[in-house]
Amino acid sequence: MTAAPRLIYLDEPTLATLEISAAEAVDSIERLVRGQARAQVWAAPKSAFLLDDGRYLMSTLAAADDPPVLAVKALVLNPRNPEQGLAQINSLITLLDSRTGLPVAVVDGNWVTGVRTAGLSAVAAARLARRDASVAAFIGCGVQAHSHLQAFAELYPLDEIRAFGRGSANRDSLCRAAQALGCSAHASESGQAAIEGADIVVTTVTLSRDTAPFLDARGLKPGAFAAITDFAAPWIAEGMVGFDRIVVDDLEQESQAAQPMVDPQLICGDLQGLVCGEVPERENDGETAAFAFRGLAIGDLALAALAWRKAQAAGVGAPVG
C-alpha cells in the first residue's frame, strides 16, 4: 500500500521565506495558461456572492496533471473586519494530488492572492506595457498594491511612484516601500492626478457597492498600461474608450458574469489568447492598453503549487495532523 503524502500547512511567514520572484510567478502562470490551451489544465469560472451587508464570498477551482495538483480557494471579504482588528480579506487554499485526491497542503490564501494577482498583471504587462516604463501610479494602497509594486519594480526600471488611497496609513506605507526600492514616492491629491502621465497604472480598490467611479481613461498618457484588478469599479464606464485595447483574464468567465467589468465590445481577447499569440501584443509605443480581471483560478493553482514544491524542496511547512 502506498503511504499517504505528508500534509503540510504553509502560513504567510513561511511562504515569505521561499522568496518567490516575480519572474518565477510569471513563468508558473504562463506554463499553466499554455497547458489550459492544450487541454492539460482545467479551471472553472469562479463562484461568488456579493451580499447586501457588503460581504463578498468567493471560491475558485483549478487542476493540472503537471504539476499533479488540484487547488480550491475559499475567500471572504468583510468590510467590517477591521473593526475587530482583522484583515478585510481572508482566504485559504487546499491542495490535493490531482491523481489520487489525497491532500498535500493547506496554504495561506491571502499570500497566494496577492502574489498571483501581481503575477497575472505582470504576464499581461510583458505583452502590453512599454519596456521602459518608469512611472507607476497606484490607486488603492493595500496588500495588492504592495505585491504589484514588488513585481513591477523587479521587472521594469521604475524610478517614481504616485499613490492615492482612502487611508493615509496605507498610502504612506506604500510610499515607504517604494522608497526602500530606490524610487521617489509621492502622495497624489486625487486618483486622476496620479494616473495622468504614468506609464503603468495599478488599481486595487476594495470591492464595495458604494464605490463611485472616479478615474477617466481618456486622461491617460499615450502608451500607458493599466492593470485593473478591481472589476474596473473605479473607472468611469464611458471613459474606457480611452484604451486602444482591453484584455480580460477569461472570456468565458466574463460572459457568465451578471455585471460585465467593461463594455464587451471594447474587449479584444483574454489572457490565454494573449499568452498563446492569438491576441496581438502591443503594436506601437503610443498604444494605451488595459488588463482587467476578476481573478483567475489558474493563477491560484500556479502560485500555490509553486510554493508547495519549493517548500518541499526546502523542508519547510508545519505538519497537519
CSV table of C-alpha atoms in Angstrom, one decimal:
chain,number,residue,atom,x,y,z
A,1,MET,CA,0.0,0.0,0.0
A,2,THR,CA,1.3,3.5,-1.0
A,3,ALA,CA,1.8,5.8,2.0
A,4,ALA,CA,-0.2,9.0,2.1
A,5,PRO,CA,1.8,12.1,1.3
A,6,ARG,CA,2.8,14.4,4.2
A,7,LEU,CA,0.2,17.0,4.6
A,8,ILE,CA,1.6,20.5,5.5
A,9,TYR,CA,0.4,23.9,6.3
A,10,LEU,CA,2.1,26.9,4.7
A,11,ASP,CA,1.4,30.1,6.6
A,12,GLU,CA,2.3,33.6,5.4
A,13,PRO,CA,5.7,33.9,7.3
A,14,THR,CA,6.8,30.5,5.9
A,15,LEU,CA,5.7,31.5,2.4
A,16,ALA,CA,7.7,34.7,2.6
A,17,THR,CA,10.9,32.7,3.3
A,18,LEU,CA,10.5,31.0,-0.1
A,19,GLU,CA,11.4,34.3,-1.8
A,20,ILE,CA,9.4,33.5,-4.9
A,21,SER,CA,10.3,36.1,-7.5
A,22,ALA,CA,8.1,37.9,-10.0
A,23,ALA,CA,9.9,36.1,-12.8
A,24,GLU,CA,9.1,32.7,-11.1
A,25,ALA,CA,5.4,33.7,-10.7
A,26,VAL,CA,5.2,34.8,-14.3
A,27,ASP,CA,6.8,31.6,-15.6
A,28,SER,CA,4.5,29.4,-13.4
A,29,ILE,CA,1.3,31.2,-14.6
A,30,GLU,CA,2.3,31.2,-18.2
A,31,ARG,CA,3.1,27.4,-18.2
A,32,LEU,CA,-0.4,26.7,-16.8
A,33,VAL,CA,-2.1,29.1,-19.2
A,34,ARG,CA,-0.4,27.3,-22.1
A,35,GLY,CA,-1.4,24.0,-20.6
A,36,GLN,CA,-5.0,25.0,-20.4
A,37,ALA,CA,-4.9,25.8,-24.2
A,38,ARG,CA,-3.7,22.2,-24.7
A,39,ALA,CA,-6.5,20.9,-22.5
A,40,GLN,CA,-3.9,19.7,-19.9
A,41,VAL,CA,-5.0,22.2,-17.3
A,42,TRP,CA,-8.6,22.8,-16.2
A,43,ALA,CA,-10.3,25.7,-14.4
A,44,ALA,CA,-13.9,26.6,-13.6
A,45,PRO,CA,-15.2,30.1,-13.6
A,46,LYS,CA,-15.1,31.5,-10.1
A,47,SER,CA,-18.2,31.4,-8.0
A,48,ALA,CA,-19.0,34.5,-5.9
A,49,PHE,CA,-21.7,36.2,-3.9
A,50,LEU,CA,-21.9,39.9,-3.1
A,51,LEU,CA,-24.3,40.2,-0.2
A,52,ASP,CA,-26.4,43.1,0.8
A,53,ASP,CA,-24.3,43.6,4.0
A,54,GLY,CA,-21.2,44.2,1.9
A,55,ARG,CA,-19.6,40.7,2.3
A,56,TYR,CA,-18.1,39.1,-0.8
A,57,LEU,CA,-17.8,35.3,-0.7
A,58,MET,CA,-15.8,33.6,-3.4
A,59,SER,CA,-14.3,30.3,-4.5
A,60,THR,CA,-12.0,29.0,-7.3
A,61,LEU,CA,-11.2,25.6,-8.7
A,62,ALA,CA,-8.3,24.6,-11.0
A,63,ALA,CA,-6.4,21.4,-11.6
A,64,ALA,CA,-3.4,20.1,-13.6
A,65,ASP,CA,-1.5,16.9,-14.1
A,66,ASP,CA,1.8,18.6,-14.5
A,67,PRO,CA,2.2,19.5,-11.7
A,68,PRO,CA,-0.3,16.9,-10.4
A,69,VAL,CA,-2.2,19.3,-8.2
A,70,LEU,CA,-5.8,20.4,-7.7
A,71,ALA,CA,-6.4,23.7,-5.9
A,72,VAL,CA,-9.5,25.0,-4.3
A,73,LYS,CA,-9.6,28.5,-2.8
A,74,ALA,CA,-12.3,29.9,-0.5
A,75,LEU,CA,-12.3,33.7,0.3
A,76,VAL,CA,-14.4,36.0,2.4
A,77,LEU,CA,-14.2,39.8,2.2
A,78,ASN,CA,-15.9,41.6,5.1
A,79,PRO,CA,-15.6,45.4,5.2
A,80,ARG,CA,-16.3,45.3,9.0
A,81,ASN,CA,-13.4,43.0,9.8
A,82,PRO,CA,-11.0,45.9,10.6
A,83,GLU,CA,-13.4,46.9,13.5
A,84,GLN,CA,-12.3,43.5,15.1
A,85,GLY,CA,-8.7,44.0,14.2
A,86,LEU,CA,-8.9,41.6,11.3
A,87,ALA,CA,-7.8,42.0,7.6
A,88,GLN,CA,-10.8,42.8,5.3
A,89,ILE,CA,-10.0,39.7,3.2
A,90,ASN,CA,-9.2,36.2,4.5
A,91,SER,CA,-8.8,33.1,2.4
A,92,LEU,CA,-7.4,29.6,2.4
A,93,ILE,CA,-6.2,27.2,-0.4
A,94,THR,CA,-6.4,23.4,-0.2
A,95,LEU,CA,-4.1,21.4,-2.5
A,96,LEU,CA,-4.9,17.8,-3.4
A,97,ASP,CA,-2.9,15.4,-5.5
A,98,SER,CA,-4.9,15.5,-8.8
A,99,ARG,CA,-4.3,11.8,-9.4
A,100,THR,CA,-5.3,10.4,-6.1
A,101,GLY,CA,-7.3,13.1,-4.4
A,102,LEU,CA,-5.1,12.9,-1.3
A,103,PRO,CA,-4.5,16.3,0.4
A,104,VAL,CA,-0.9,17.5,0.3
A,105,ALA,CA,-1.0,21.1,1.6
A,106,VAL,CA,-3.1,23.9,3.1
A,107,VAL,CA,-1.8,27.3,2.0
A,108,ASP,CA,-2.5,30.8,3.3
A,109,GLY,CA,-4.8,32.2,0.6
A,110,ASN,CA,-4.0,35.9,1.3
A,111,TRP,CA,-0.4,35.5,0.4
A,112,VAL,CA,-1.3,33.5,-2.8
A,113,THR,CA,-3.9,36.0,-3.8
A,114,GLY,CA,-1.5,38.9,-3.5
A,115,VAL,CA,1.4,37.3,-5.4
A,116,ARG,CA,-0.7,35.6,-8.1
A,117,THR,CA,-2.7,38.8,-8.8
A,118,ALA,CA,0.5,40.8,-9.3
A,119,GLY,CA,1.8,37.8,-11.4
A,120,LEU,CA,-1.2,37.9,-13.6
A,121,SER,CA,-0.7,41.6,-14.1
A,122,ALA,CA,2.9,41.0,-15.0
A,123,VAL,CA,2.1,38.4,-17.5
A,124,ALA,CA,-0.2,40.9,-19.3
A,125,ALA,CA,2.2,43.8,-18.9
A,126,ALA,CA,5.0,41.8,-20.5
A,127,ARG,CA,3.0,42.0,-23.7
A,128,LEU,CA,1.1,45.2,-23.3
A,129,ALA,CA,3.3,47.7,-21.4
A,130,ARG,CA,6.3,49.7,-22.6
A,131,ARG,CA,9.5,48.0,-21.5
A,132,ASP,CA,10.9,51.4,-20.5
A,133,ALA,CA,8.1,52.1,-18.1
A,134,SER,CA,9.5,54.2,-15.2
A,135,VAL,CA,6.5,55.9,-13.6
A,136,ALA,CA,3.8,53.9,-11.8
A,137,ALA,CA,0.6,55.1,-10.2
A,138,PHE,CA,-1.2,53.0,-7.5
A,139,ILE,CA,-4.9,53.6,-6.9
A,140,GLY,CA,-5.5,51.7,-3.7
A,141,CYS,CA,-2.6,51.2,-1.4
A,142,GLY,CA,-3.2,47.9,0.4
A,143,VAL,CA,-1.8,44.4,0.1
A,144,GLN,CA,-2.3,44.1,-3.6
A,145,ALA,CA,-0.6,47.4,-4.3
A,146,HIS,CA,2.5,46.2,-2.3
A,147,SER,CA,2.5,43.0,-4.3
A,148,HIS,CA,2.3,44.9,-7.6
A,149,LEU,CA,5.0,47.3,-6.5
A,150,GLN,CA,7.4,44.5,-5.7
A,151,ALA,CA,6.7,42.7,-9.1
A,152,PHE,CA,6.9,45.8,-11.3
A,153,ALA,CA,9.9,47.1,-9.6
A,154,GLU,CA,11.6,43.8,-10.3
A,155,LEU,CA,10.6,43.8,-14.0
A,156,TYR,CA,10.6,47.5,-15.0
A,157,PRO,CA,13.0,50.4,-14.5
A,158,LEU,CA,10.7,52.2,-12.1
A,159,ASP,CA,12.0,55.4,-10.6
A,160,GLU,CA,8.8,57.2,-9.5
A,161,ILE,CA,5.5,56.1,-8.0
A,162,ARG,CA,2.4,58.0,-7.2
A,163,ALA,CA,0.0,56.7,-4.5
A,164,PHE,CA,-3.7,57.5,-3.9
A,165,GLY,CA,-5.9,55.8,-1.4
A,166,ARG,CA,-8.6,56.4,1.2
A,167,GLY,CA,-6.3,55.8,4.2
A,168,SER,CA,-3.1,57.8,4.8
A,169,ALA,CA,-1.6,54.9,6.8
A,170,ASN,CA,-1.7,52.5,3.8
A,171,ARG,CA,-0.7,55.3,1.4
A,172,ASP,CA,2.4,56.2,3.5
A,173,SER,CA,3.3,52.6,3.9
A,174,LEU,CA,3.3,52.1,0.2
A,175,CYS,CA,5.4,55.2,-0.3
A,176,ARG,CA,8.0,54.0,2.2
A,177,ALA,CA,8.1,50.6,0.4
A,178,ALA,CA,8.8,52.3,-2.9
A,179,GLN,CA,11.5,54.5,-1.4
A,180,ALA,CA,13.2,51.3,0.0
A,181,LEU,CA,13.3,50.1,-3.6
A,182,GLY,CA,15.0,53.2,-4.7
A,183,CYS,CA,12.0,55.0,-6.2
A,184,SER,CA,10.8,58.5,-5.4
A,185,ALA,CA,7.3,58.3,-4.0
A,186,HIS,CA,4.5,60.9,-3.9
A,187,ALA,CA,1.0,61.0,-2.4
A,188,SER,CA,-1.4,62.3,-5.0
A,189,GLU,CA,-4.2,64.7,-4.2
A,190,SER,CA,-6.6,62.7,-6.5
A,191,GLY,CA,-6.8,59.5,-8.4
A,192,GLN,CA,-6.9,61.3,-11.7
A,193,ALA,CA,-3.9,63.4,-10.9
A,194,ALA,CA,-2.0,60.2,-10.0
A,195,ILE,CA,-2.7,58.4,-13.3
A,196,GLU,CA,-2.0,61.3,-15.7
A,197,GLY,CA,1.5,60.9,-17.1
A,198,ALA,CA,2.0,57.5,-15.6
A,199,ASP,CA,3.5,54.6,-17.7
A,200,ILE,CA,1.8,51.9,-15.5
A,201,VAL,CA,-1.4,52.3,-13.5
A,202,VAL,CA,-2.5,49.7,-11.0
A,203,THR,CA,-6.0,49.9,-9.5
A,204,THR,CA,-6.7,47.7,-6.5
A,205,VAL,CA,-9.7,49.4,-4.9
A,206,THR,CA,-11.5,47.2,-2.4
A,207,LEU,CA,-14.8,45.9,-3.8
A,208,SER,CA,-17.8,47.8,-2.4
A,209,ARG,CA,-21.3,48.6,-3.6
A,210,ASP,CA,-20.6,52.2,-2.6
A,211,THR,CA,-17.7,52.8,-4.9
A,212,ALA,CA,-18.4,55.6,-7.3
A,213,PRO,CA,-16.2,55.7,-10.5
A,214,PHE,CA,-13.6,58.4,-10.4
A,215,LEU,CA,-10.9,57.5,-13.0
A,216,ASP,CA,-11.2,58.5,-16.6
A,217,ALA,CA,-9.0,56.5,-19.0
A,218,ARG,CA,-9.2,59.3,-21.6
A,219,GLY,CA,-6.8,61.2,-19.4
A,220,LEU,CA,-4.0,58.6,-19.6
A,221,LYS,CA,-0.7,59.2,-21.2
A,222,PRO,CA,-0.5,57.6,-24.7
A,223,GLY,CA,1.3,54.3,-24.3
A,224,ALA,CA,0.2,53.7,-20.7
A,225,PHE,CA,-0.7,50.3,-19.4
A,226,ALA,CA,-3.3,49.7,-16.7
A,227,ALA,CA,-3.6,46.6,-14.5
A,228,ILE,CA,-7.2,46.7,-13.3
A,229,THR,CA,-7.7,44.2,-10.5
A,230,ASP,CA,-10.9,45.5,-9.0
A,231,PHE,CA,-13.6,44.7,-11.6
A,232,ALA,CA,-13.0,48.2,-13.1
A,233,ALA,CA,-15.1,49.7,-10.2
A,234,PRO,CA,-13.1,53.0,-10.0
A,235,TRP,CA,-13.1,53.5,-13.8
A,236,ILE,CA,-15.8,55.7,-15.5
A,237,ALA,CA,-17.6,53.5,-18.0
A,238,GLU,CA,-17.8,56.0,-20.8
A,239,GLY,CA,-14.1,56.8,-20.4
A,240,MET,CA,-13.0,53.2,-21.2
A,241,VAL,CA,-12.9,54.1,-24.9
A,242,GLY,CA,-9.6,55.8,-23.9
A,243,PHE,CA,-8.0,52.4,-24.1
A,244,ASP,CA,-6.9,51.2,-27.5
A,245,ARG,CA,-7.3,47.7,-26.4
A,246,ILE,CA,-8.6,45.9,-23.3
A,247,VAL,CA,-7.8,42.3,-22.4
A,248,VAL,CA,-9.7,40.4,-19.7
A,249,ASP,CA,-8.5,37.3,-17.8
A,250,ASP,CA,-11.1,34.9,-19.1
A,251,LEU,CA,-13.7,35.4,-21.8
A,252,GLU,CA,-15.8,32.5,-20.6
A,253,GLN,CA,-15.8,33.7,-17.0
A,254,GLU,CA,-16.6,37.3,-18.2
A,255,SER,CA,-19.5,36.1,-20.4
A,256,GLN,CA,-21.1,34.4,-17.4
A,257,ALA,CA,-20.8,37.4,-15.0
A,258,ALA,CA,-24.0,39.1,-14.0
A,259,GLN,CA,-22.4,42.5,-14.5
A,260,PRO,CA,-19.6,43.0,-17.1
A,261,MET,CA,-16.5,44.8,-16.0
A,262,VAL,CA,-16.4,46.8,-19.2
A,263,ASP,CA,-18.5,47.1,-22.4
A,264,PRO,CA,-18.0,43.7,-24.1
A,265,GLN,CA,-17.5,45.4,-27.5
A,266,LEU,CA,-14.3,47.0,-26.1
A,267,ILE,CA,-12.7,43.6,-25.2
A,268,CYS,CA,-10.2,42.2,-27.7
A,269,GLY,CA,-9.5,38.9,-26.1
A,270,ASP,CA,-8.3,37.2,-22.9
A,271,LEU,CA,-5.1,36.2,-21.2
A,272,GLN,CA,-4.9,32.8,-22.8
A,273,GLY,CA,-5.2,34.4,-26.2
A,274,LEU,CA,-2.5,36.9,-25.3
A,275,VAL,CA,0.0,34.3,-24.0
A,276,CYS,CA,-0.6,31.9,-26.9
A,277,GLY,CA,-0.3,34.6,-29.6
A,278,GLU,CA,-3.9,34.7,-30.7
A,279,VAL,CA,-4.3,38.2,-29.4
A,280,PRO,CA,-1.6,40.6,-30.7
A,281,GLU,CA,0.8,42.2,-28.3
A,282,ARG,CA,1.4,46.0,-28.1
A,283,GLU,CA,1.9,47.2,-31.7
A,284,ASN,CA,3.4,50.7,-31.0
A,285,ASP,CA,4.7,52.8,-28.2
A,286,GLY,CA,1.6,55.0,-28.3
A,287,GLU,CA,-0.9,52.3,-27.8
A,288,THR,CA,-2.8,52.5,-24.5
A,289,ALA,CA,-3.8,49.1,-23.1
A,290,ALA,CA,-5.6,47.6,-20.1
A,291,PHE,CA,-5.7,44.2,-18.5
A,292,ALA,CA,-9.0,43.9,-16.5
A,293,PHE,CA,-9.6,40.9,-14.4
A,294,ARG,CA,-11.8,39.3,-11.8
A,295,GLY,CA,-9.3,36.7,-10.7
A,296,LEU,CA,-8.2,33.6,-12.4
A,297,ALA,CA,-8.3,30.2,-10.8
A,298,ILE,CA,-5.2,29.1,-12.8
A,299,GLY,CA,-3.3,31.9,-11.0
A,300,ASP,CA,-4.2,30.5,-7.6
A,301,LEU,CA,-3.1,27.0,-8.8
A,302,ALA,CA,0.1,28.2,-10.3
A,303,LEU,CA,1.3,30.1,-7.2
A,304,ALA,CA,0.0,27.6,-4.6
A,305,ALA,CA,1.6,24.7,-6.4
A,306,LEU,CA,4.9,26.6,-6.9
A,307,ALA,CA,5.0,27.4,-3.2
A,308,TRP,CA,4.3,23.8,-2.2
A,309,ARG,CA,7.0,22.4,-4.4
A,310,LYS,CA,9.6,25.0,-3.1
A,311,ALA,CA,8.5,24.3,0.4
A,312,GLN,CA,9.0,20.5,-0.1
A,313,ALA,CA,12.5,21.2,-1.5
A,314,ALA,CA,13.3,23.4,1.5
A,315,GLY,CA,11.8,21.0,4.0
A,316,VAL,CA,9.6,23.7,5.5
A,317,GLY,CA,5.9,23.7,6.4
A,318,ALA,CA,4.1,22.7,9.6
A,319,PRO,CA,2.7,19.1,9.6
A,320,VAL,CA,-1.1,18.8,9.8
A,321,GLY,CA,-2.5,16.1,11.9
